PDB file of C-alpha atoms in Angstrom:
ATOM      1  CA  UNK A   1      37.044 -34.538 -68.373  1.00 79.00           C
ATOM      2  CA  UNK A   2      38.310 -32.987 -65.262  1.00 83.00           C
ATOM      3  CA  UNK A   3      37.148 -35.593 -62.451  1.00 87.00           C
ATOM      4  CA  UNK A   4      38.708 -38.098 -64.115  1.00 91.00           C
ATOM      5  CA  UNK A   5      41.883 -36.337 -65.115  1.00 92.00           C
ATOM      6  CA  UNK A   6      42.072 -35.379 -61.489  1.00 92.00           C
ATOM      7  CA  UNK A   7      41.300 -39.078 -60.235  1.00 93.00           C
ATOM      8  CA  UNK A   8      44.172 -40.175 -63.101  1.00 95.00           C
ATOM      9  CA  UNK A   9      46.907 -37.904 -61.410  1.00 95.00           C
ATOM     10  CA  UNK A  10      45.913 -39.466 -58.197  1.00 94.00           C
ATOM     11  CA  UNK A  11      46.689 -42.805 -59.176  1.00 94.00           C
ATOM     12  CA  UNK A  12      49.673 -41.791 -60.311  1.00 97.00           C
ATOM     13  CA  UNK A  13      51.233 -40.283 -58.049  1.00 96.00           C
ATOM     14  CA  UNK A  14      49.605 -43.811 -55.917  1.00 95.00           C
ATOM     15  CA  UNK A  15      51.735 -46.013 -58.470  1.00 95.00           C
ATOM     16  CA  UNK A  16      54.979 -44.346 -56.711  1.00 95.00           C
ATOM     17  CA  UNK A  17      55.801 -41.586 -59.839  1.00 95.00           C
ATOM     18  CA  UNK A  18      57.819 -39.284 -58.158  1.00 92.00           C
ATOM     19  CA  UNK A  19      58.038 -34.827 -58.408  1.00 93.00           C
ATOM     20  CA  UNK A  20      55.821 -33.025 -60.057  1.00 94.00           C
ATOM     21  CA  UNK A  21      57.559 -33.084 -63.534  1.00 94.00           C
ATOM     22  CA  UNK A  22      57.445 -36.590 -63.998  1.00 94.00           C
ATOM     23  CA  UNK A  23      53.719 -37.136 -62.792  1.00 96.00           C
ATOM     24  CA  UNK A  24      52.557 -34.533 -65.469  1.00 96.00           C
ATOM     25  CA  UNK A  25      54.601 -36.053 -68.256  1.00 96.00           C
ATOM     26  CA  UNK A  26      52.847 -39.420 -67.447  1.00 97.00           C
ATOM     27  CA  UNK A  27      49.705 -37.712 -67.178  1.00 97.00           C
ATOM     28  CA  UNK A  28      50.150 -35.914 -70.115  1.00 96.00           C
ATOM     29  CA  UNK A  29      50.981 -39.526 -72.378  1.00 97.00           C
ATOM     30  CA  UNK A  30      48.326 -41.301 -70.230  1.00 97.00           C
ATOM     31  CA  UNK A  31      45.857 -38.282 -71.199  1.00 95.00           C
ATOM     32  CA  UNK A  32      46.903 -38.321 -75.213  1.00 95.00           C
ATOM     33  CA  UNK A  33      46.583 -42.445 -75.173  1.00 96.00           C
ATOM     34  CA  UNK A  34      43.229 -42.248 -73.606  1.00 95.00           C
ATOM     35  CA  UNK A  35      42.054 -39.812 -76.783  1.00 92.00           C
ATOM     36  CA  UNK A  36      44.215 -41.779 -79.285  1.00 93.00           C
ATOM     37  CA  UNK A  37      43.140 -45.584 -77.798  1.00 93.00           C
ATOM     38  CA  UNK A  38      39.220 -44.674 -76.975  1.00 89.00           C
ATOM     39  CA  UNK A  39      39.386 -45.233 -73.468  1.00 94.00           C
ATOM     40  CA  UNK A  40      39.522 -43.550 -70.158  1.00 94.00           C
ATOM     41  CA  UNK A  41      42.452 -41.646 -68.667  1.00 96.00           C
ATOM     42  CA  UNK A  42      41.949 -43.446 -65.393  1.00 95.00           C
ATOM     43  CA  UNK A  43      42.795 -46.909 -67.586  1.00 95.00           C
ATOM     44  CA  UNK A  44      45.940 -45.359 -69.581  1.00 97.00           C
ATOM     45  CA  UNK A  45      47.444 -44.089 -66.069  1.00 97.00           C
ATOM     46  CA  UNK A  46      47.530 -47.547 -64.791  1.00 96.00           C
ATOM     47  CA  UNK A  47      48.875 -49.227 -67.717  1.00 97.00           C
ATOM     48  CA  UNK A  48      51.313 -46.912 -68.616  1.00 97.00           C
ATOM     49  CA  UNK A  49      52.460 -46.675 -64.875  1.00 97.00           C
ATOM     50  CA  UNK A  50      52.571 -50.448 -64.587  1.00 96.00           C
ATOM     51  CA  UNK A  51      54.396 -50.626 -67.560  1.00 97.00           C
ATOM     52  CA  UNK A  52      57.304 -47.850 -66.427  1.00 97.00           C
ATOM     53  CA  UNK A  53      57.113 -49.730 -62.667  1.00 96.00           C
ATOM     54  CA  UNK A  54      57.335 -53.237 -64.052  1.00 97.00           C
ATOM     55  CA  UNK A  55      60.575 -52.269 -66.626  1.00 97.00           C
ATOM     56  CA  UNK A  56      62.009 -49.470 -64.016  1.00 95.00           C
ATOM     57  CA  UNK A  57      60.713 -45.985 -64.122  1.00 93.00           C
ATOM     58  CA  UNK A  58      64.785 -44.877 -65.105  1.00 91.00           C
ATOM     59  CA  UNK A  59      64.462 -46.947 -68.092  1.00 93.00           C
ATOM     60  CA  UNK A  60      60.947 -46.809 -69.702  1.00 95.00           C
ATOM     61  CA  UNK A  61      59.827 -43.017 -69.545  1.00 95.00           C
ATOM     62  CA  UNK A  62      55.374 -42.898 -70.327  1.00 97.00           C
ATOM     63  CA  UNK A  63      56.078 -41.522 -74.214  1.00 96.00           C
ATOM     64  CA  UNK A  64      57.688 -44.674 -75.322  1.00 97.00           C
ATOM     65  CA  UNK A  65      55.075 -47.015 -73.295  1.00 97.00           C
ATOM     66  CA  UNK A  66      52.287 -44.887 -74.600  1.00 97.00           C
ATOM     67  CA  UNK A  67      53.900 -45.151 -78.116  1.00 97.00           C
ATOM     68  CA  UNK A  68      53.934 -49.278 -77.936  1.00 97.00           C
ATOM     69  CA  UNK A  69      50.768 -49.702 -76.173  1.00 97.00           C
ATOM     70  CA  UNK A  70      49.185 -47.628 -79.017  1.00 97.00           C
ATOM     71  CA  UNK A  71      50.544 -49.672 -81.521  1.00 97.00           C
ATOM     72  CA  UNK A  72      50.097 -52.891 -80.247  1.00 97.00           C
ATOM     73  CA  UNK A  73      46.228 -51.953 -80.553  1.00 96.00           C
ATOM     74  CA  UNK A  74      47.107 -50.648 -84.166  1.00 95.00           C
ATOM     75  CA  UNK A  75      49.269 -53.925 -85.118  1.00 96.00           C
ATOM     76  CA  UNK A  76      46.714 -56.312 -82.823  1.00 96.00           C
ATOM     77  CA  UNK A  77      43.200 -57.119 -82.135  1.00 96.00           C
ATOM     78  CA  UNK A  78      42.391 -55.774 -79.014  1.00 97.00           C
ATOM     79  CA  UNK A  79      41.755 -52.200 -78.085  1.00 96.00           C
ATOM     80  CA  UNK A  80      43.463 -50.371 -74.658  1.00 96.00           C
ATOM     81  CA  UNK A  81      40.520 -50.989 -72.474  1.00 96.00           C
ATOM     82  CA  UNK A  82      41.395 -54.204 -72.590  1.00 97.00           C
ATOM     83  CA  UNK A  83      45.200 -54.289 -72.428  1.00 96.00           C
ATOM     84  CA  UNK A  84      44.586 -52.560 -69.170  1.00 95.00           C
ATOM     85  CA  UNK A  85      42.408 -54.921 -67.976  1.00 94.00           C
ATOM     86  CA  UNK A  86      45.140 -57.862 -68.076  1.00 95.00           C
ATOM     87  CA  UNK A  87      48.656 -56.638 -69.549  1.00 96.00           C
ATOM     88  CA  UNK A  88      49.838 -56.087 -66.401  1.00 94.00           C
ATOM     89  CA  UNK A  89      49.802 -59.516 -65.466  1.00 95.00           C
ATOM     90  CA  UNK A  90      52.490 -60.479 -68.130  1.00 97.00           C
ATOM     91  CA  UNK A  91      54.653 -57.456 -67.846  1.00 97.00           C
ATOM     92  CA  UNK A  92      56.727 -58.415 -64.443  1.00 97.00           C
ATOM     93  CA  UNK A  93      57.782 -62.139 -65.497  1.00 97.00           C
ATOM     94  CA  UNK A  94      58.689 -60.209 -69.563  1.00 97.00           C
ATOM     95  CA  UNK A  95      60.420 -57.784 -67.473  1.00 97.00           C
ATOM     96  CA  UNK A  96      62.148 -60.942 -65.623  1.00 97.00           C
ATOM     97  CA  UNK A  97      63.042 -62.599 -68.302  1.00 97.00           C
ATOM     98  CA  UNK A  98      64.484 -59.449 -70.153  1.00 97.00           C
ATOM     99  CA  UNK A  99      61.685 -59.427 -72.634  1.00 97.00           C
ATOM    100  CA  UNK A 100      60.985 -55.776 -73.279  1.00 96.00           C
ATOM    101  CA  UNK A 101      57.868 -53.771 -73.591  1.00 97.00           C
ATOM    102  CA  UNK A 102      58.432 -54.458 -77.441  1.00 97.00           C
ATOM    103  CA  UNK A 103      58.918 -57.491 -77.313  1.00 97.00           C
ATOM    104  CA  UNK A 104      55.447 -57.817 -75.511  1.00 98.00           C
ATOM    105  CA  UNK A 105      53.668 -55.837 -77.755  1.00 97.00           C
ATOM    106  CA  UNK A 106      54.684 -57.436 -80.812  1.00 97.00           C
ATOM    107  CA  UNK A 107      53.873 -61.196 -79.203  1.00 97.00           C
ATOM    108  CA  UNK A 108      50.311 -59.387 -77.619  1.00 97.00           C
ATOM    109  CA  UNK A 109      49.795 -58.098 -81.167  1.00 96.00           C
ATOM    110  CA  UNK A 110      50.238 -61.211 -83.523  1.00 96.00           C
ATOM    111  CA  UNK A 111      48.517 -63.554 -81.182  1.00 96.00           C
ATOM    112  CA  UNK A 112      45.384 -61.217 -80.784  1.00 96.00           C
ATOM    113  CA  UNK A 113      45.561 -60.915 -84.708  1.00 95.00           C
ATOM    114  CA  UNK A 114      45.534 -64.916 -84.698  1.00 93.00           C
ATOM    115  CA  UNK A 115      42.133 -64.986 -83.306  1.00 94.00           C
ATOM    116  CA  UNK A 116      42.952 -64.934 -79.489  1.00 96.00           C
ATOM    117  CA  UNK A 117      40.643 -62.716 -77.097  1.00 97.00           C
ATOM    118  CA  UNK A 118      43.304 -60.173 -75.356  1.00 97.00           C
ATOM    119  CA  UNK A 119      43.058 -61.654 -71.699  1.00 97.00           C
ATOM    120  CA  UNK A 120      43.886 -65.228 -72.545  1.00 97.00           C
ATOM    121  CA  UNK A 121      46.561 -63.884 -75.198  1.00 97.00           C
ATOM    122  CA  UNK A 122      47.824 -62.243 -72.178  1.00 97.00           C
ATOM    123  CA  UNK A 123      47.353 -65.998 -69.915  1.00 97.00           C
ATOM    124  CA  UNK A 124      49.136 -67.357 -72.564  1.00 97.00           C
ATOM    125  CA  UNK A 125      52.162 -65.055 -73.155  1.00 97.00           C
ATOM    126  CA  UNK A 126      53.039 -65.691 -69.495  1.00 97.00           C
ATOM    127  CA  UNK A 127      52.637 -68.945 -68.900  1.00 97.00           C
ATOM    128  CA  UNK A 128      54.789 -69.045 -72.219  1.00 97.00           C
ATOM    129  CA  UNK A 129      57.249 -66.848 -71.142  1.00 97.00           C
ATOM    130  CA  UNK A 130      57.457 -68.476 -67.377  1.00 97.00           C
ATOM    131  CA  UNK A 131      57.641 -72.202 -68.776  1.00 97.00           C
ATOM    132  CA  UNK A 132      60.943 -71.173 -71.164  1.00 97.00           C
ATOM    133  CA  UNK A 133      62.510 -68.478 -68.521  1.00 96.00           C
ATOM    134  CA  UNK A 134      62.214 -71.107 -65.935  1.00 96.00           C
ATOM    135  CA  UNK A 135      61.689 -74.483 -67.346  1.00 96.00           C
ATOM    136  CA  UNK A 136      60.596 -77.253 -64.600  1.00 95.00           C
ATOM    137  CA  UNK A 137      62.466 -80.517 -64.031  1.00 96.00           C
ATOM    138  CA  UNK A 138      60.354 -82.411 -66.443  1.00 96.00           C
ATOM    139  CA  UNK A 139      60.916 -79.611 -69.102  1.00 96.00           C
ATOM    140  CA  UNK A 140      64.605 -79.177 -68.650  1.00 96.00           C
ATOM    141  CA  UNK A 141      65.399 -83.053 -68.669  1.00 96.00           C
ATOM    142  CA  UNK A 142      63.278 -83.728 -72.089  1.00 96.00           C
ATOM    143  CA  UNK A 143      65.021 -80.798 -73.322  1.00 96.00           C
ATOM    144  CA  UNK A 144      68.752 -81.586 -72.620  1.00 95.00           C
ATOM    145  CA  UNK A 145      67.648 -85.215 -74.019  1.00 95.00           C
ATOM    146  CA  UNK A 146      66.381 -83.840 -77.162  1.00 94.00           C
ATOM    147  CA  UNK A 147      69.493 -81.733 -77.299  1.00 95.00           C
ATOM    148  CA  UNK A 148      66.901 -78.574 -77.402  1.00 96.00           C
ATOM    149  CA  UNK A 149      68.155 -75.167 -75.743  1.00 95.00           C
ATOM    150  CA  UNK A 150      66.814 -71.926 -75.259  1.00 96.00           C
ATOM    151  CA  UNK A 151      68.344 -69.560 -76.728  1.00 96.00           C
ATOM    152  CA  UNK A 152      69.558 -66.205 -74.643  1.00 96.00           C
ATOM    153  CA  UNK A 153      70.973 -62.762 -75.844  1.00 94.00           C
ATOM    154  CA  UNK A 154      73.868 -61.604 -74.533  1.00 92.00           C
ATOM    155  CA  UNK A 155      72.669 -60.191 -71.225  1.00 92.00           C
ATOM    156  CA  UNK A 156      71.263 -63.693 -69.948  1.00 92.00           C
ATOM    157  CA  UNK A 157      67.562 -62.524 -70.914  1.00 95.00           C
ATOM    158  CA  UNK A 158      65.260 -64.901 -72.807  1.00 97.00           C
ATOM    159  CA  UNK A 159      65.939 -64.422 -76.698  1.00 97.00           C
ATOM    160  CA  UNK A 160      62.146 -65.049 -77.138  1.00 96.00           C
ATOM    161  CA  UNK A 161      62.233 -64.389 -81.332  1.00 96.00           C
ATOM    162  CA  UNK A 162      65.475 -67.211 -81.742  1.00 96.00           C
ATOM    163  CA  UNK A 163      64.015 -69.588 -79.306  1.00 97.00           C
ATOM    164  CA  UNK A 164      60.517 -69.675 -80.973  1.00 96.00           C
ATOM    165  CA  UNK A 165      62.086 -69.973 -84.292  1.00 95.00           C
ATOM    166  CA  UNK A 166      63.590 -73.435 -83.014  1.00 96.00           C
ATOM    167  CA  UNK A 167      60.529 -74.202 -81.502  1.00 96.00           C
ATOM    168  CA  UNK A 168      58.669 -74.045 -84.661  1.00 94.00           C
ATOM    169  CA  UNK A 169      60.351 -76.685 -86.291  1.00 94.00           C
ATOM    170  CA  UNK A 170      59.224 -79.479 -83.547  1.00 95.00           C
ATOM    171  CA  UNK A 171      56.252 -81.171 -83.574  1.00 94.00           C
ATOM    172  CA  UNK A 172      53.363 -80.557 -81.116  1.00 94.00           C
ATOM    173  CA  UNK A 173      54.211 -83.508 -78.799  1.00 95.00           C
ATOM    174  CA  UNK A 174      57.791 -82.193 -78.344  1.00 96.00           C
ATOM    175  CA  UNK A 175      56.376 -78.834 -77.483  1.00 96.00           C
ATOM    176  CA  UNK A 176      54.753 -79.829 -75.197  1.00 96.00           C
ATOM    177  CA  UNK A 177      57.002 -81.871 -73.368  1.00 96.00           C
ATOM    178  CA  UNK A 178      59.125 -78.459 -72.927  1.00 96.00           C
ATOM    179  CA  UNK A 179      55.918 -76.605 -71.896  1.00 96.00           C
ATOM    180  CA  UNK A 180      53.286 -78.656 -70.135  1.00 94.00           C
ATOM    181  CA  UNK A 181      50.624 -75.829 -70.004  1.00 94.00           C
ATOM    182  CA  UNK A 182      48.315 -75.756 -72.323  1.00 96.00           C
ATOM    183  CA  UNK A 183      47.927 -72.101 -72.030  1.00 96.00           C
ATOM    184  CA  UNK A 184      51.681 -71.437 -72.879  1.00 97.00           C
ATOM    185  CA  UNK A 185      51.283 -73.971 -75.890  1.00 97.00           C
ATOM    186  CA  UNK A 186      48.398 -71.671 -76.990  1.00 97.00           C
ATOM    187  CA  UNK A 187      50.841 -68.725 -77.104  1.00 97.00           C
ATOM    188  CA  UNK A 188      53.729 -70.340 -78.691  1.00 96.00           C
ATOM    189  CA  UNK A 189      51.543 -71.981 -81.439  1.00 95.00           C
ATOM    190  CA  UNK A 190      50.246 -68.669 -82.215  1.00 95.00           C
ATOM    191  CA  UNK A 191      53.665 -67.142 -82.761  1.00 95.00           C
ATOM    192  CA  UNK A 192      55.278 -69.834 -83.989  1.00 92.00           C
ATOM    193  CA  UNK A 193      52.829 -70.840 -87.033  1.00 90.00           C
ATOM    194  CA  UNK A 194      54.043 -67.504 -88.751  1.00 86.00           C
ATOM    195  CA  UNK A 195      57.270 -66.598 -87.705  1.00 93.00           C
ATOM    196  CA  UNK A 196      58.525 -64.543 -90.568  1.00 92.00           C
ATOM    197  CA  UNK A 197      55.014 -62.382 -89.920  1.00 91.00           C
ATOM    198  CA  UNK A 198      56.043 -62.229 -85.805  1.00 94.00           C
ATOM    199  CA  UNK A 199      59.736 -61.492 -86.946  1.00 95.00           C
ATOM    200  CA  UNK A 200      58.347 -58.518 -89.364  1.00 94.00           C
ATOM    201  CA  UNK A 201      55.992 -57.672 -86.354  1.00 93.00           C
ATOM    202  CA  UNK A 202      59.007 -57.312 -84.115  1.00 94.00           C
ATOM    203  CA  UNK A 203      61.270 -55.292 -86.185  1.00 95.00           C
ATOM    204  CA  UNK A 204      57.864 -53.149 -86.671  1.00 94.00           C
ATOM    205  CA  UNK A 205      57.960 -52.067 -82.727  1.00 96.00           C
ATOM    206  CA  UNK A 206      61.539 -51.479 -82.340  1.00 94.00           C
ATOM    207  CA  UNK A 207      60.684 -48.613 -85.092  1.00 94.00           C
ATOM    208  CA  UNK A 208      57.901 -47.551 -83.572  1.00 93.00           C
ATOM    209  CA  UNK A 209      58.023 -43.549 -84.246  1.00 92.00           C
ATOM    210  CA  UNK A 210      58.366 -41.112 -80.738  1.00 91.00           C
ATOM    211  CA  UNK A 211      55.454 -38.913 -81.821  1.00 92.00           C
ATOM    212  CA  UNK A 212      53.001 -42.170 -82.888  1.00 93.00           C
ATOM    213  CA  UNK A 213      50.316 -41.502 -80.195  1.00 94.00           C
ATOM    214  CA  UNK A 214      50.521 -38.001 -80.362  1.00 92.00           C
ATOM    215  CA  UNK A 215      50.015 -38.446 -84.217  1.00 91.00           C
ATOM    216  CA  UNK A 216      46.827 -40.169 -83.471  1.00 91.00           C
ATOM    217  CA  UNK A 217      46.050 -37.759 -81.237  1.00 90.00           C
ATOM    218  CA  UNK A 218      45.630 -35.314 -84.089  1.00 89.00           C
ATOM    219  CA  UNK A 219      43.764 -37.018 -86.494  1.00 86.00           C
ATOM    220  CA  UNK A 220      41.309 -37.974 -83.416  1.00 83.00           C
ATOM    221  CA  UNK A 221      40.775 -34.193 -82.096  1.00 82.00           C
ATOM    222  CA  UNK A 222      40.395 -33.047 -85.229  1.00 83.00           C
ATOM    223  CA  UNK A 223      36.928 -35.251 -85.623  1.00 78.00           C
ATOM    224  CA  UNK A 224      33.794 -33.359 -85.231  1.00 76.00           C
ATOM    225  CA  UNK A 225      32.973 -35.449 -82.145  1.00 77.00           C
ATOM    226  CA  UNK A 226      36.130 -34.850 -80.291  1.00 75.00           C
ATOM    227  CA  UNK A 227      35.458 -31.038 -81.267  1.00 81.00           C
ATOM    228  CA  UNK A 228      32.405 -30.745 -79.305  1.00 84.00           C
ATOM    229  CA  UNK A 229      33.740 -32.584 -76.385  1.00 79.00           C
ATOM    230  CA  UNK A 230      36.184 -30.160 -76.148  1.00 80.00           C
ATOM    231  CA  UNK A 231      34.035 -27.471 -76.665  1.00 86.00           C
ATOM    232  CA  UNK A 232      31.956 -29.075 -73.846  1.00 87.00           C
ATOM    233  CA  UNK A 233      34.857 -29.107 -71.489  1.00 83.00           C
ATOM    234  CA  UNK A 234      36.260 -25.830 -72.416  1.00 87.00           C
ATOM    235  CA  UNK A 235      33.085 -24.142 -71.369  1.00 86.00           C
ATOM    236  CA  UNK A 236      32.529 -26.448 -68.167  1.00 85.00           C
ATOM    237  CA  UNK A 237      36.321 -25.222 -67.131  1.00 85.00           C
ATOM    238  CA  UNK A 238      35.499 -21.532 -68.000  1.00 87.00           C
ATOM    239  CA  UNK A 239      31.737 -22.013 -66.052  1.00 85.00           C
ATOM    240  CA  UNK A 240      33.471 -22.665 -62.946  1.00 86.00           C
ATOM    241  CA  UNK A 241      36.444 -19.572 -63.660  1.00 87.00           C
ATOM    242  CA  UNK A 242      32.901 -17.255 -63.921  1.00 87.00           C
ATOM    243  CA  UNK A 243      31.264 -18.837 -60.960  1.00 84.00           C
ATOM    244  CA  UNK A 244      34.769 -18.877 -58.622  1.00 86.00           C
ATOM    245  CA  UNK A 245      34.877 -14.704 -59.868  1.00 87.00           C
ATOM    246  CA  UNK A 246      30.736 -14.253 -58.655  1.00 84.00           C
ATOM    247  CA  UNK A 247      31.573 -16.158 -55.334  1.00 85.00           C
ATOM    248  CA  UNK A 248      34.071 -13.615 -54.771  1.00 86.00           C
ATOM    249  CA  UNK A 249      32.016 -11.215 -55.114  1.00 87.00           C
ATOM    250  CA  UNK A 250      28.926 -12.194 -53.425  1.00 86.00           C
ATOM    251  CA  UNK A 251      30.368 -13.948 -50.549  1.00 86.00           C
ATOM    252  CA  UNK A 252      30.818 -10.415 -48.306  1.00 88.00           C
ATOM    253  CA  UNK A 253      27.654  -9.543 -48.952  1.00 89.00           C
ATOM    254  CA  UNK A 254      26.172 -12.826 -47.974  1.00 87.00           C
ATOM    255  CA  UNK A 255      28.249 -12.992 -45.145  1.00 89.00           C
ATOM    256  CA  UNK A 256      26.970  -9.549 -43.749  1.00 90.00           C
ATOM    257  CA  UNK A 257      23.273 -11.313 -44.518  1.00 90.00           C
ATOM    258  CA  UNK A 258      24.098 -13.732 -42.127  1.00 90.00           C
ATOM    259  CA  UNK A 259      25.091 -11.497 -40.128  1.00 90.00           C
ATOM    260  CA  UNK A 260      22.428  -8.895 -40.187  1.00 90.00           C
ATOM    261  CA  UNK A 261      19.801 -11.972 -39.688  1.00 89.00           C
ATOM    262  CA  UNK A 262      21.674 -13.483 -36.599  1.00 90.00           C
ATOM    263  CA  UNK A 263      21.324 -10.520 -35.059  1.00 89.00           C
ATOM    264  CA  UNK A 264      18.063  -9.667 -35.637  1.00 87.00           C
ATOM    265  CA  UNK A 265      17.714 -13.557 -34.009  1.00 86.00           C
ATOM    266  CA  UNK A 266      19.780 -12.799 -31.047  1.00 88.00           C
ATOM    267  CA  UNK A 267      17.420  -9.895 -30.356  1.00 89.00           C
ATOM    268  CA  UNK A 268      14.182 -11.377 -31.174  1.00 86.00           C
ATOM    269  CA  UNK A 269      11.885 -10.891 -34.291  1.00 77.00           C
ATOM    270  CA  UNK A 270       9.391  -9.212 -32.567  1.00 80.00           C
TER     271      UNK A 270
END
C-alpha cells in the first residue's frame, strides 16, 4: 500500500542509497520480495539495504540480494519476516570473512531445514563464522597441535564449504576445542552432519536464476487474493486523483466563501 511504500523509500534513502535511480531499483526489488516473501515492504527495504551496505552497495546491486533472500526462504525454514528480524546481525562478520551473501543463504537455509528457529540459526552462523575467521588463543594453539587448519580461498577469505568438510571428520570434543561456543558448535553441527546436502545447497545459490523473485512475483499476483488487493489499491490511488481534481475545483469557490463570510463579520451580522 502507499504509506508503507512511501515509509519504505524513506528508509532507504536513510540506509545511505544514493540518486534517485538506485533508490527506485531497491525499492522496486524490496517491493516485488515483499509480494513474493509475504511480508511488508518496510521489512524487505531493510534487509535488502543491509545486505547491499554490509557486502558494498558497488558490488551487491538489490536484484541479486532479493533473488538469494527469496530463495533462502524457498531452500530453508524460515520465512522473510524473520530473516529481517536477525540476518543482519550475521551479514557484516560473512562480509568480513569473505563469505558471500550465498554463502549465507545456503548455511541460513540448511540449518533452518535442520530444525533450527531462524534467529538462533542466525546466533549460530556468527558465532561460527567469528570463532574460525578469528580463532582465539586457546583455539589456534589446539589447532596447530592437532595439525588442523582452516582452509582459505585464494583471496584470504574464509573457505567456509572446505573447512567444514574437515571439520566433519573430528569428533565433538575436538570441535569444540577449535570453537568454544556452544552456539557456533550448534551451527557447524548442523552443516556439517550433511555435507554433501550443504555442498548441493551451495552450488544451488550460486545458480540462483536473475528473474527468481520476480518469477514468484507472478504466480503470487496472479492469486485471486493478490487481485483484489490490487484492485483495492488501484481504486484508493485513483480516489485520491478524483478528489485532488474536485479540490481544484472547489477550492476558489470556498475561498470566496470565506471571504464573503469574513466580511459580512468585519461589518457585523446585524
Amino acid at each position: 500500500d502507499i504509506g508503507s511504500v512511501a515509509k519504505a523509500q524513506y528508509d532507504i534513502i536513510s540506509a545511505g542509497v544514493k540518486g534517485t535511480e538506485a533508490q527506485l531499483q531497491v525499492l522496486i526489488a524490496s517491493s516485488e520480495l515483499a509480494v513474493a516473501g509475504i511480508a511488508d515492504v518496510g521489512t524487505t527495504a531493510d534487509i535488502i539495504t543491509s545486505a547491499m551496505n554490509a557486502y558494498g552497495q558497488a558490488n551487491m546491486n538489490a536484484s541479486h540480494a532479493s533473488n538469494i533472500l527469496f530463495q533462502t526462504v524457498e531452500s530453508g525454514k524460515t520465512t522473510i519476516p524473520e530473516l529481517g528480524a536477525s540476518l543482519g546481525q550475521v551479514l557484516p562478520f560473512a562480509s568480513d570473512a569473505g563469505i558471500g551473501l550465498e554463502m549465507v543463504g545456503s548455511a541460513m537455509a540448511t540449518i533452518t531445514a535442520g530444525g533450527v528457529k531462524t534467529a538462533e540459526a542466525t546466533t549460530a552462523l556468527k558465532s561460527a563464522i567469528v570463532a574460525l575467521h578469528t580463532p582465539t588463543d586457546g583455539a589456534r594453539l589446539a589447532m596447530k597441535k592437532l595439525e588442523f587448519e582452516v582452509t582459505r580461498t585464494s583471496d584470504g577469505g574464509l573457505d567456509l564449504v572446505k573447512t567444514l568438510d574437515d571439520l566433519a571428520q573430528l569428533d565433538s570434543e575436538t570441535i569444540a576445542k577449535f570453537i568454544p561456543s556452544i552456539t557456533g558448535q550448534l551451527a557447524v553441527k548442523s552443516l556439517a552432519k550433511d555435507m554433501e546436502e550443504f555442498k548441493n545447497q551451495t552450488i544451488e545459490f550460486t545458480e540462483v536464476s536473475d528473474t527468481k523473485t520476480a518469477d514468484a512475483v507472478i504466480k503470487v499476483t496472479n492469486s485471486f487474493g493478490s487481485q483484489s488487493r490490487i484492485l483495492k489499491e488501484k481504486l484508493r490511488s485513483a480516489m485520491i486523483e478524483v478528489g485532488d481534481a474536485i479540490t481544484k475545483r472547489l477550492l476558489p469557490k470556498i475561498k470566496s466563501i470565506n471571504e464573503e463570510l469574513e466580511f459580512l463579520g468585519d461589518i457585523g451580522w446585524d
